Coordinates of C-alpha atoms in Angstrom, one line a residue:
X1 CA -43.8 11.0 -15.7
X2 CA -46.9 8.9 -16.2
X3 CA -47.4 6.5 -19.0
X4 CA -49.9 8.7 -20.8
X5 CA -47.5 11.6 -20.9
X6 CA -44.7 9.3 -22.2
X7 CA -46.8 8.0 -25.0
X8 CA -47.9 11.5 -26.0
X9 CA -44.3 12.2 -27.1
X10 CA -44.4 9.4 -29.7
X11 CA -45.5 9.8 -33.3
X12 CA -48.6 8.0 -34.6
X13 CA -46.4 5.8 -36.7
X14 CA -44.5 4.7 -33.6
X15 CA -47.7 4.3 -31.5
X16 CA -49.6 2.2 -34.0
X17 CA -47.5 -1.0 -33.7
X18 CA -47.5 -0.7 -29.9
X19 CA -51.3 -0.3 -29.9
X20 CA -51.5 -3.4 -32.1
X21 CA -49.5 -5.4 -29.5
X22 CA -52.1 -4.3 -26.9
X23 CA -55.0 -5.6 -29.1
X24 CA -56.2 -2.1 -30.1
X25 CA -58.1 -2.5 -33.4
X26 CA -60.1 -0.2 -35.6
X27 CA -58.7 3.1 -34.2
X28 CA -56.8 5.7 -36.1
X29 CA -56.4 8.8 -33.9
X30 CA -53.4 9.3 -31.7
X31 CA -55.5 9.9 -28.6
X32 CA -57.3 6.5 -29.2
X33 CA -53.9 4.7 -29.5
X34 CA -52.7 6.2 -26.2
X35 CA -56.0 5.4 -24.5
X36 CA -55.9 1.8 -25.6
X37 CA -52.3 1.3 -24.5
X38 CA -52.8 2.9 -21.1
X39 CA -55.9 0.7 -20.5
X40 CA -54.0 -2.5 -21.0
X41 CA -50.7 -1.5 -19.4
X42 CA -52.2 -0.1 -16.2
X43 CA -54.4 -3.1 -15.5
X44 CA -52.8 -6.0 -13.5
X45 CA -53.9 -8.6 -16.0
X46 CA -52.9 -6.6 -19.1
X47 CA -49.4 -5.7 -18.0
X48 CA -48.7 -9.3 -16.9
X49 CA -49.8 -10.6 -20.3
X50 CA -47.5 -8.2 -22.0
X51 CA -44.6 -9.2 -19.7
X52 CA -45.2 -12.9 -20.5
X53 CA -44.7 -12.2 -24.2
X54 CA -41.4 -10.4 -23.8
X55 CA -38.2 -12.3 -24.8
X56 CA -35.8 -13.3 -22.0
X57 CA -33.4 -10.4 -22.6
X58 CA -36.3 -7.8 -22.5
X59 CA -37.6 -9.4 -19.3
X60 CA -34.2 -9.0 -17.8
X61 CA -34.1 -5.3 -18.8
X62 CA -37.5 -4.7 -17.2
X63 CA -36.5 -6.5 -14.1
X64 CA -33.3 -4.6 -13.9
X65 CA -35.2 -1.3 -14.1
X66 CA -37.9 -2.2 -11.7
X67 CA -35.5 -3.1 -9.0
X68 CA -33.2 -0.1 -9.7
X69 CA -35.7 2.6 -8.8
X70 CA -37.4 2.5 -12.2
X71 CA -34.3 3.3 -14.2
X72 CA -32.4 1.0 -16.7
X73 CA -28.7 1.6 -16.2
X74 CA -27.6 0.7 -19.8
X75 CA -23.9 0.5 -19.0
X76 CA -24.5 -1.9 -16.1
X77 CA -27.0 -4.0 -18.2
X78 CA -24.6 -4.2 -21.1
X79 CA -21.8 -5.3 -18.8
X80 CA -23.9 -8.1 -17.4
X81 CA -25.7 -9.4 -20.5
X82 CA -23.4 -8.3 -23.2
X83 CA -25.9 -6.4 -25.3
X84 CA -29.3 -4.6 -25.2
X85 CA -32.5 -6.2 -26.5
X86 CA -32.5 -6.5 -30.3
X87 CA -34.5 -3.8 -32.2
X88 CA -35.4 -4.2 -35.9
X89 CA -33.6 -1.9 -38.3
X90 CA -35.5 1.0 -39.7
X91 CA -35.3 2.2 -43.3
X92 CA -32.9 4.9 -42.2
X93 CA -30.1 4.4 -39.7
X94 CA -31.6 7.0 -37.4
X95 CA -35.0 5.4 -37.3
X96 CA -36.1 3.3 -34.3
X97 CA -38.7 0.6 -34.8
X98 CA -40.9 -0.1 -31.8
X99 CA -40.7 -3.3 -29.9
X100 CA -42.8 -4.7 -27.0
X101 CA -40.2 -3.4 -24.5
X102 CA -41.2 0.1 -25.4
X103 CA -44.5 -0.5 -23.6
X104 CA -42.5 -0.7 -20.3
X105 CA -39.6 1.7 -20.8
X106 CA -39.6 5.3 -21.9
X107 CA -36.1 6.9 -22.2
X108 CA -34.8 4.0 -20.1
X109 CA -37.3 4.7 -17.3
X110 CA -40.5 2.9 -16.3
X111 CA -43.4 5.4 -16.1
X112 CA -44.4 6.4 -12.5
X113 CA -47.8 4.8 -12.6
X114 CA -46.5 1.6 -14.1
X115 CA -43.7 1.0 -11.6
X116 CA -45.9 0.1 -8.6
X117 CA -47.8 -2.5 -10.6
X118 CA -44.5 -4.2 -11.5
X119 CA -42.7 -4.0 -8.2
X120 CA -45.0 -6.5 -6.5
X121 CA -44.3 -9.4 -8.8
X122 CA -41.5 -8.9 -11.3
X123 CA -38.7 -11.2 -10.0
X124 CA -35.6 -9.5 -8.7
X125 CA -32.5 -10.4 -10.8
X126 CA -30.1 -12.7 -9.1
X127 CA -27.1 -10.8 -7.6
X128 CA -24.1 -10.8 -9.8
X129 CA -21.3 -12.7 -8.1
X130 CA -17.7 -12.4 -9.3
X131 CA -15.9 -15.7 -9.7
X132 CA -12.2 -16.4 -9.4
X133 CA -9.8 -19.2 -9.9
X134 CA -8.3 -20.9 -6.8
X135 CA -5.2 -21.7 -8.9
X136 CA -3.0 -19.0 -10.3
X137 CA -2.9 -18.9 -14.1
X138 CA 0.6 -19.3 -15.3
X139 CA 0.3 -17.8 -18.8
X140 CA -2.0 -15.4 -20.7
X141 CA -2.8 -15.3 -24.4
X142 CA -1.6 -12.2 -26.2
X143 CA -2.4 -12.3 -29.9
X144 CA -1.0 -15.6 -31.3
X145 CA 1.3 -16.1 -28.4
X146 CA 1.0 -17.2 -24.7
X147 CA 3.1 -15.2 -22.3
X148 CA 4.3 -16.3 -18.9
X149 CA 2.9 -14.2 -16.1
X150 CA 5.0 -12.7 -13.3
X151 CA 3.7 -13.2 -9.8
X152 CA 4.0 -11.1 -6.6
X153 CA 2.7 -12.4 -3.3
X154 CA 2.6 -9.3 -1.3
X155 CA 1.0 -9.8 2.2
X156 CA 4.2 -10.2 4.2
X157 CA 6.5 -8.3 1.8
X158 CA 4.2 -5.3 1.7
X159 CA 4.2 -4.9 5.5
X160 CA 8.0 -5.5 5.7
X161 CA 8.5 -2.8 3.0
X162 CA 6.2 -0.3 4.8
X163 CA 8.1 -0.9 8.0
X164 CA 11.5 -0.4 6.2
X165 CA 10.2 2.8 4.6
X166 CA 9.0 4.2 7.9
X167 CA 12.3 3.3 9.6
X168 CA 14.1 5.2 6.8
X169 CA 11.8 8.1 7.5
X170 CA 12.6 7.9 11.2
X171 CA 16.3 8.1 10.2
X172 CA 15.6 11.4 8.3
X173 CA 16.5 9.8 5.0
X174 CA 13.3 10.4 3.0
X175 CA 12.5 13.4 0.9
X176 CA 9.7 14.2 -1.5
X177 CA 9.4 16.7 -4.3
X178 CA 7.4 19.8 -3.4
X179 CA 5.0 19.7 -6.3
X180 CA 4.1 16.0 -6.8
X181 CA 5.2 14.5 -3.5
X182 CA 7.0 11.8 -5.3
X183 CA 10.1 10.5 -3.5
X184 CA 13.3 12.0 -4.8
X185 CA 15.8 10.0 -6.8
X186 CA 18.1 9.9 -3.8
X187 CA 15.4 8.5 -1.6
X188 CA 14.5 5.8 -4.1
X189 CA 18.2 4.8 -4.3
X190 CA 18.3 4.4 -0.6
X191 CA 14.9 2.6 -0.4
X192 CA 15.3 0.0 -3.2
X193 CA 17.9 -2.1 -1.4
X194 CA 15.7 -2.2 1.7
X195 CA 12.7 -3.6 -0.1
X196 CA 12.2 -7.3 0.6
X197 CA 11.8 -8.1 -3.1
X198 CA 12.9 -4.9 -4.7
X199 CA 10.4 -3.1 -7.1
X200 CA 8.0 -5.1 -9.2
X201 CA 10.4 -4.7 -12.1
X202 CA 14.2 -4.6 -11.9
X203 CA 15.8 -1.1 -12.1
X204 CA 18.3 -1.1 -14.9
X205 CA 21.3 1.2 -15.0
X206 CA 22.7 3.7 -12.5
X207 CA 20.3 6.5 -13.2
X208 CA 16.9 6.0 -11.5
X209 CA 13.8 7.5 -13.0
X210 CA 11.4 7.9 -10.1
X211 CA 8.3 8.1 -12.3
X212 CA 9.0 4.6 -13.6
X213 CA 9.1 3.0 -10.1
X214 CA 6.0 1.5 -8.5
X215 CA 6.6 0.3 -4.9
X216 CA 8.6 3.4 -3.8
X217 CA 5.9 5.7 -5.0
X218 CA 3.1 3.6 -3.6
X219 CA 4.7 3.3 -0.2
X220 CA 5.4 7.0 0.0
X221 CA 1.9 8.2 -0.9
X222 CA 0.2 5.6 1.3
X223 CA 2.3 6.6 4.3
X224 CA 2.0 10.4 3.6
X225 CA -1.7 10.5 2.9
X226 CA -2.5 7.8 5.5
X227 CA -0.9 10.1 8.1
X228 CA 1.9 7.7 9.1
X229 CA 4.4 10.4 8.1
X230 CA 4.3 14.1 7.5
X231 CA 6.4 16.8 5.9
X232 CA 8.8 18.3 8.5
X233 CA 8.9 22.0 9.2
X234 CA 12.1 22.8 7.3
X235 CA 12.9 25.6 4.9
X236 CA 12.3 23.3 1.9
X237 CA 9.6 21.3 3.6
X238 CA 10.6 18.2 1.6
X239 CA 11.8 15.9 4.3
X240 CA 9.4 13.5 5.9
X241 CA 9.1 12.6 9.6
X242 CA 7.1 10.1 11.5
X243 CA 3.8 11.0 13.0
X244 CA 2.7 9.5 16.3
X245 CA 0.6 7.0 14.5
X246 CA 3.6 6.0 12.3
X247 CA 5.8 5.5 15.4
X248 CA 3.2 3.4 17.1
X249 CA 2.6 1.2 14.1
X250 CA 6.3 0.8 13.5
X251 CA 6.7 -0.3 17.2
X252 CA 3.6 -2.5 17.5
X253 CA 2.5 -3.5 13.9
X254 CA -1.0 -3.1 15.3
X255 CA -3.4 -3.9 12.5
X256 CA -6.0 -1.4 13.8
X257 CA -3.5 1.4 13.3
X258 CA -2.9 0.2 9.7
X259 CA -6.6 0.1 9.1
X260 CA -6.9 3.7 10.4
X261 CA -4.1 4.7 8.0
X262 CA -5.8 2.8 5.1
X263 CA -9.2 4.6 5.7
X264 CA -7.4 8.0 6.0
X265 CA -5.6 7.3 2.7
X266 CA -8.8 6.2 1.0
X267 CA -10.6 9.5 1.9
X268 CA -7.6 11.8 1.1
X269 CA -7.4 14.1 -1.9
X270 CA -3.8 15.2 -1.7
X271 CA -2.7 13.0 -4.6
X272 CA -4.4 11.8 -7.7
X273 CA -3.3 8.5 -9.2
X274 CA -4.6 9.7 -12.6
X275 CA -1.4 11.7 -12.8
X276 CA 0.6 8.5 -12.9
X277 CA -0.9 7.5 -16.2
X278 CA 1.5 9.1 -18.6
X279 CA -0.6 8.6 -21.7
X280 CA -3.4 10.9 -20.4
X281 CA -2.6 14.5 -21.3
X282 CA -4.6 17.6 -20.5
X283 CA -5.1 16.8 -16.8
X284 CA -3.9 20.2 -15.8
X285 CA -5.5 22.1 -18.6
X286 CA -7.4 25.2 -17.8
X287 CA -10.8 23.7 -18.7
X288 CA -10.2 20.3 -17.1
X289 CA -12.2 19.7 -13.9
X290 CA -11.5 16.3 -12.2
X291 CA -13.5 14.6 -9.5
X292 CA -11.9 14.2 -6.0
X293 CA -9.7 11.1 -6.0
X294 CA -11.3 10.0 -2.8
X295 CA -14.7 9.6 -4.5
X296 CA -13.1 7.2 -7.0
X297 CA -11.0 5.2 -4.5
X298 CA -14.1 4.7 -2.3
X299 CA -15.9 3.1 -5.2
X300 CA -13.0 0.8 -6.0
X301 CA -12.6 -0.3 -2.3
X302 CA -16.3 -1.0 -2.1
X303 CA -16.1 -3.1 -5.2
X304 CA -13.2 -5.0 -3.7
X305 CA -15.3 -5.6 -0.6
X306 CA -17.8 -7.5 -2.7
X307 CA -15.1 -9.7 -4.3
X308 CA -14.3 -13.3 -3.2
X309 CA -11.2 -13.7 -1.0
X310 CA -8.3 -16.0 -1.8
X311 CA -9.0 -16.6 -5.5
X312 CA -7.4 -15.1 -8.6
X313 CA -9.7 -12.5 -10.3
X314 CA -9.3 -11.6 -13.9
X315 CA -9.0 -7.8 -14.2
X316 CA -11.5 -7.8 -17.1
X317 CA -14.0 -9.5 -14.9
X318 CA -13.4 -6.9 -12.2
X319 CA -13.9 -4.1 -14.8
X320 CA -17.2 -5.7 -15.7
X321 CA -18.3 -6.2 -12.1
X322 CA -17.7 -2.5 -11.2
X323 CA -20.2 -1.5 -13.9
X324 CA -22.7 -4.3 -13.1
X325 CA -22.6 -3.4 -9.4
X326 CA -23.1 0.3 -10.4
X327 CA -19.9 1.3 -8.7
X328 CA -18.5 3.2 -11.6
X329 CA -17.4 6.7 -10.9
X330 CA -16.9 10.1 -12.5
X331 CA -13.4 11.2 -13.4
X332 CA -14.2 14.4 -15.3
X333 CA -16.9 16.8 -14.1
X334 CA -17.3 18.6 -17.4
X335 CA -19.9 17.7 -20.1
X336 CA -17.1 17.1 -22.6
X337 CA -13.8 15.5 -22.0
X338 CA -10.6 17.6 -22.1
X339 CA -8.2 14.7 -22.0
X340 CA -6.2 13.4 -24.9
X341 CA -3.6 10.7 -25.5
X342 CA -0.3 11.4 -27.1
X343 CA 1.4 14.8 -27.5
X344 CA -1.4 16.5 -29.5
X345 CA -5.0 17.2 -28.4
X346 CA -5.9 17.5 -32.1
X347 CA -5.2 13.9 -33.0
X348 CA -5.6 12.1 -29.6
X349 CA -8.7 13.9 -28.2
X350 CA -10.7 11.2 -26.3
X351 CA -14.0 12.9 -27.4
X352 CA -13.5 11.4 -30.8
X353 CA -13.4 7.9 -29.4
X354 CA -16.4 5.9 -28.2
X355 CA -17.6 5.5 -24.6
X356 CA -15.9 2.1 -24.4
X357 CA -12.5 3.5 -25.4
X358 CA -12.8 6.4 -23.0
X359 CA -13.7 4.1 -20.1
X360 CA -10.8 1.8 -20.8
X361 CA -8.2 4.6 -21.1
X362 CA -9.5 6.7 -18.2
X363 CA -11.5 4.6 -15.7
X364 CA -9.7 1.3 -16.4
X365 CA -6.2 2.6 -16.2
X366 CA -7.0 4.6 -13.0
X367 CA -8.3 1.4 -11.4
X368 CA -5.2 -0.5 -12.4
X369 CA -3.0 2.2 -10.8
X370 CA -4.9 2.0 -7.5
X371 CA -4.9 -1.8 -7.4
X372 CA -1.2 -2.1 -8.3
X373 CA 0.7 0.9 -7.0
X374 CA -1.3 1.5 -3.9
X375 CA -2.9 -1.7 -2.7
X376 CA -0.3 -4.3 -3.9
X377 CA 2.6 -2.2 -2.6
X378 CA 1.2 -2.3 1.0
X379 CA 0.4 -6.0 0.8
X380 CA -3.4 -6.0 0.4
X381 CA -3.4 -7.7 -3.1
X382 CA -1.3 -10.4 -4.7
X383 CA -0.9 -9.9 -8.4
X384 CA -0.1 -11.6 -11.7
X385 CA 1.2 -9.3 -14.4
X386 CA 3.3 -8.7 -17.5
X387 CA 5.7 -5.9 -18.4
X388 CA 3.7 -3.1 -20.0
X389 CA 5.7 -3.2 -23.2
X390 CA 4.6 -6.8 -23.8
X391 CA 0.9 -5.9 -23.4
X392 CA -1.7 -4.8 -26.0
X393 CA -4.0 -3.2 -23.4
X394 CA -6.4 -1.6 -25.9
X395 CA -5.9 -2.0 -29.6
X396 CA -8.6 0.6 -30.6
X397 CA -6.4 3.5 -29.4
X398 CA -2.8 4.3 -30.1
X399 CA -0.4 6.1 -27.8
X400 CA 2.3 8.0 -29.8
X401 CA 5.1 8.6 -27.3
X402 CA 5.6 5.1 -25.8
X403 CA 4.6 1.5 -26.7
X404 CA 2.2 1.4 -23.7
X405 CA -0.3 3.7 -22.0
X406 CA 0.9 3.3 -18.4
X407 CA 3.2 1.2 -16.4
X408 CA 0.2 -0.7 -15.1
X409 CA -1.1 -1.9 -18.5
X410 CA 0.2 -5.4 -17.7
X411 CA -1.9 -6.2 -14.6
X412 CA -3.9 -9.3 -15.5
X413 CA -5.1 -10.9 -12.2
X414 CA -5.3 -10.0 -8.5
X415 CA -6.0 -12.0 -5.3
X416 CA -7.4 -10.5 -2.1
X417 CA -5.2 -11.9 0.6
X418 CA -5.9 -12.0 4.4
X419 CA -4.6 -8.5 4.9
X420 CA -6.7 -7.2 2.1
X421 CA -9.8 -8.9 3.4
X422 CA -9.2 -7.2 6.8
X423 CA -8.7 -3.7 5.2
X424 CA -11.7 -4.1 2.9
X425 CA -14.0 -5.0 5.8
X426 CA -14.4 -8.7 4.9
X427 CA -12.6 -10.0 8.0
X428 CA -13.0 -8.5 11.5
X429 CA -9.5 -9.4 12.8
X430 CA -6.0 -9.8 11.4
X431 CA -2.8 -11.0 13.0
X432 CA 0.3 -9.6 11.1
X433 CA 3.2 -11.9 10.5
X434 CA 5.5 -9.6 12.4
X435 CA 3.6 -10.4 15.6
X436 CA 3.7 -14.2 15.1
X437 CA 7.3 -14.8 13.9
X438 CA 9.7 -16.7 16.1
X439 CA 12.7 -15.1 17.9
X440 CA 15.5 -14.3 15.5
X441 CA 18.2 -12.5 17.7
X442 CA 20.8 -13.9 20.1
X443 CA 23.0 -11.7 22.3
X444 CA 26.0 -12.8 24.3
X445 CA 27.8 -11.7 27.4
X446 CA 30.5 -10.1 25.3
X447 CA 27.9 -7.7 23.8
X448 CA 27.6 -9.3 20.4
X449 CA 24.2 -9.5 18.8
X450 CA 23.6 -12.0 16.0
X451 CA 20.6 -12.5 13.7
X452 CA 20.2 -16.3 14.0
X453 CA 17.1 -16.5 11.6
X454 CA 17.9 -14.3 8.7
X455 CA 14.8 -15.4 6.8
X456 CA 12.7 -14.0 9.6
X457 CA 14.4 -10.6 10.2
X458 CA 13.3 -7.9 7.8
X459 CA 15.1 -4.8 6.6
X460 CA 13.3 -2.7 9.2
X461 CA 14.8 -4.9 11.9
X462 CA 18.3 -4.5 10.5
X463 CA 17.8 -0.7 10.2
X464 CA 16.7 -0.5 13.8
X465 CA 19.7 -2.6 15.0
X466 CA 22.2 -0.5 13.1
X467 CA 20.7 2.7 14.8
X468 CA 22.0 1.7 18.2
X469 CA 24.6 -1.0 17.5
X470 CA 27.7 -1.2 15.2
X471 CA 27.3 -3.5 12.2
X472 CA 30.1 -6.1 11.9
X473 CA 28.7 -8.0 9.0
X474 CA 25.3 -8.7 7.5
X475 CA 24.1 -10.7 10.5
X476 CA 26.3 -9.5 13.4
X477 CA 26.2 -6.2 15.5
X478 CA 28.4 -5.0 18.3
X479 CA 26.9 -3.2 21.3
X480 CA 29.0 -0.7 23.1
X481 CA 28.6 2.5 25.2
X482 CA 29.6 4.8 22.4
X483 CA 27.0 3.5 20.0
X484 CA 24.3 3.7 22.7
X485 CA 25.3 7.3 23.6
X486 CA 25.3 8.2 19.9
X487 CA 21.8 6.9 19.6
X488 CA 20.7 8.9 22.6
X489 CA 22.3 12.1 21.2
X490 CA 20.4 11.6 18.0
X491 CA 17.1 11.4 19.9
X492 CA 16.6 7.6 19.8
X493 CA 14.6 5.8 22.5
X494 CA 16.9 3.3 24.3
X495 CA 13.9 1.8 26.2
X496 CA 12.3 1.0 22.8
X497 CA 15.6 -0.5 21.6
X498 CA 16.0 -2.7 24.6
X499 CA 12.4 -3.8 24.3
X500 CA 13.0 -4.7 20.7
X501 CA 16.1 -6.8 21.7
X502 CA 14.1 -8.5 24.5
X503 CA 11.1 -9.2 22.4
X504 CA 13.0 -11.1 19.6
X505 CA 15.8 -12.6 21.7
X506 CA 16.1 -16.3 22.2
X507 CA 16.0 -16.9 26.0
X508 CA 16.9 -14.5 28.8
X509 CA 18.8 -11.3 28.0
X510 CA 22.5 -11.5 29.2
X511 CA 23.2 -9.4 32.3
X512 CA 26.0 -7.6 30.5
X513 CA 23.6 -6.2 27.9
X514 CA 21.2 -5.0 30.7
X515 CA 24.0 -3.3 32.5
X516 CA 25.2 -1.6 29.4
X517 CA 21.8 -0.1 28.6
X518 CA 21.3 1.0 32.3
X519 CA 24.7 2.7 32.2
X520 CA 24.0 4.5 28.9
X521 CA 20.6 5.7 30.2
X522 CA 22.1 7.0 33.4
X523 CA 24.8 8.9 31.5
X524 CA 22.1 10.3 29.2
X525 CA 20.3 11.7 32.2
X526 CA 23.3 13.2 33.9
X527 CA 22.9 16.5 32.0
X528 CA 19.5 17.8 30.9
X529 CA 18.9 20.2 28.1
X530 CA 16.8 23.2 29.2
X531 CA 13.2 23.4 28.2
X532 CA 12.1 26.2 25.9
X533 CA 12.2 29.5 27.7
X534 CA 11.7 33.2 27.3
X535 CA 15.0 35.1 27.6
X536 CA 14.7 38.9 28.2
X537 CA 17.3 41.5 29.2
X538 CA 16.6 44.2 31.8
X539 CA 17.9 47.7 30.9
X540 CA 19.6 48.0 34.3
X541 CA 20.8 45.7 37.1
X542 CA 18.3 47.3 39.5
X543 CA 15.4 46.4 37.2
X544 CA 16.6 42.8 37.1
X545 CA 16.9 42.7 40.9
X546 CA 13.4 44.2 41.2
X547 CA 12.0 41.3 39.3
X548 CA 13.9 38.7 41.4
X549 CA 12.6 40.3 44.6
X550 CA 9.0 40.4 43.6
X551 CA 7.1 37.7 45.6
X552 CA 5.3 36.4 42.4
X553 CA 8.0 36.7 39.8
X554 CA 10.8 35.3 41.9
X555 CA 9.1 31.9 41.9
X556 CA 9.9 31.3 38.3
X557 CA 12.4 33.9 37.2
X558 CA 16.1 33.0 37.1
X559 CA 19.0 35.4 36.6
X560 CA 21.6 34.7 34.0
X561 CA 24.6 37.2 34.4
X562 CA 23.7 40.6 35.7
X563 CA 20.7 41.7 33.7
X564 CA 19.3 38.6 31.8
X565 CA 16.2 37.0 33.0
X566 CA 15.1 33.4 32.0
X567 CA 11.4 32.5 32.3
X568 CA 10.0 29.0 31.4
X569 CA 7.9 29.2 28.2
X570 CA 4.8 27.9 30.0
X571 CA 5.0 30.8 32.5
X572 CA 5.4 33.6 29.9
X573 CA 1.8 34.7 30.2
X574 CA 2.0 34.9 34.0
X575 CA 5.3 36.8 33.8
X576 CA 3.9 39.4 31.3
X577 CA 0.7 39.9 33.3
X578 CA 2.6 40.5 36.6
X579 CA 5.1 42.8 34.9
X580 CA 2.2 44.8 33.6
X581 CA 0.8 45.1 37.1
X582 CA 4.2 46.6 38.1
X583 CA 3.9 49.2 35.4
X584 CA 6.2 47.5 32.8
X585 CA 5.7 45.6 29.5
X586 CA 7.9 43.5 27.3
X587 CA 6.9 44.2 23.6
X588 CA 6.2 41.2 21.4
X589 CA 9.1 40.5 19.0

């Protein structure tokens, strides 16, 4: 829309002060006001003179709009500068008095014929750079008190925990619920002792409430939606099994495989972290339409890619940066919100709160969930935090059921570590700790394997050892023929087990160990299970003999008993085709 058209929508009372700012004197008609303003604002000298008379905040608003395609993003501008340019109060609250900025902006847009004049010389705003502290804050102020922050350095722990989780999946010990894909209580009970530092908060009591855990849920969803694991084809479909990518990463700890899983998880839509914010009700209501979770995660990851590495970033500064960088996202796709807090939509409907409250309770809490449950659990972010019940996350809204909005309310600072920098695209390479650690195993001629560096061995290593060796105590395992044959019978790979022992063994592997593995492998190959085959029964012995005597069929048909024919599955089509040529068919079952 051109400047003339924009001005035509204003009243004479609004235009008159603007015309006076442009030096228009002695005119009274609306058309004359418009003509005078346009003459000044569309001339290079006139528009520059008006620019020079703007206050600093108004200049910043024009510069923001000029270099943002002509549009003033009010949320981003407020986040950066704290407020909009001051406007005098009218007689009535709904009245707006004109200011010089109105010569440049109409409904937060620069008119089309004015924009080219400004683009050539209005200075581009300095890029906003988020700052962080190299030293971790130890306390945070909460009301009149200072509370001591809890700290979790996750880079090594997260990868160890992911490996332990995948090892547990490989053992067939992980199940998820069919509806939410949360790990079952039984799974969490098995997983928690295997986590290097447990969950972020201690689990109290015998009964485990899965919804209140963080690391087990984060690891499960990352592995499942990062295609490191998949649901097995069982009647219930709730058990998880390793994918080829999961097996390869577990074996190699290759960072490129982890990056592939991270990108797959980022773009997945199978699970929405919004459901983990217990204060937000109405998510599944009939009229609620939510944006794809991937569209939100992508914006958060992009914002993280712009953050400095290795410093502690205040979560409030990150909230502000997301809006300044215009990386905010939609959560609801409807014109009006259908979400509410607390048990009743009548009293907790978010539409009755302001935009800031809505953003904090929906966008803000969603961001916290992704940062903490997903990214900190896998080791990409180190965090400083408080228990949710000690935090006043947002005093302008009240949640009726619990003393906090979500279990993530207490996240105060985060730090992008080396793994995070690699996953977020800030570093081209990454060497995982698991590939650089020193040897930690020692085997003897009497087939005893000891963990000689317990601080180096992770729970995933202990799980793998116990899958083919008999535990004696926390650090000792016995190798014998029975344990290796049991591992073979359960489908485990003895070559991979021996490679693991050799890789992390101090010095040459004892000959007795090598002989034991060779003997077990030979015994495992003495009898072979038949491959999948088509088994059919001929009505008479003569028909079975006819098939065996046919020059084409006898090459792959085998006789079992008098009338039963066995055909390899990969030759089924050839068998049926030849049988049809002979004038017979085998109906599909």
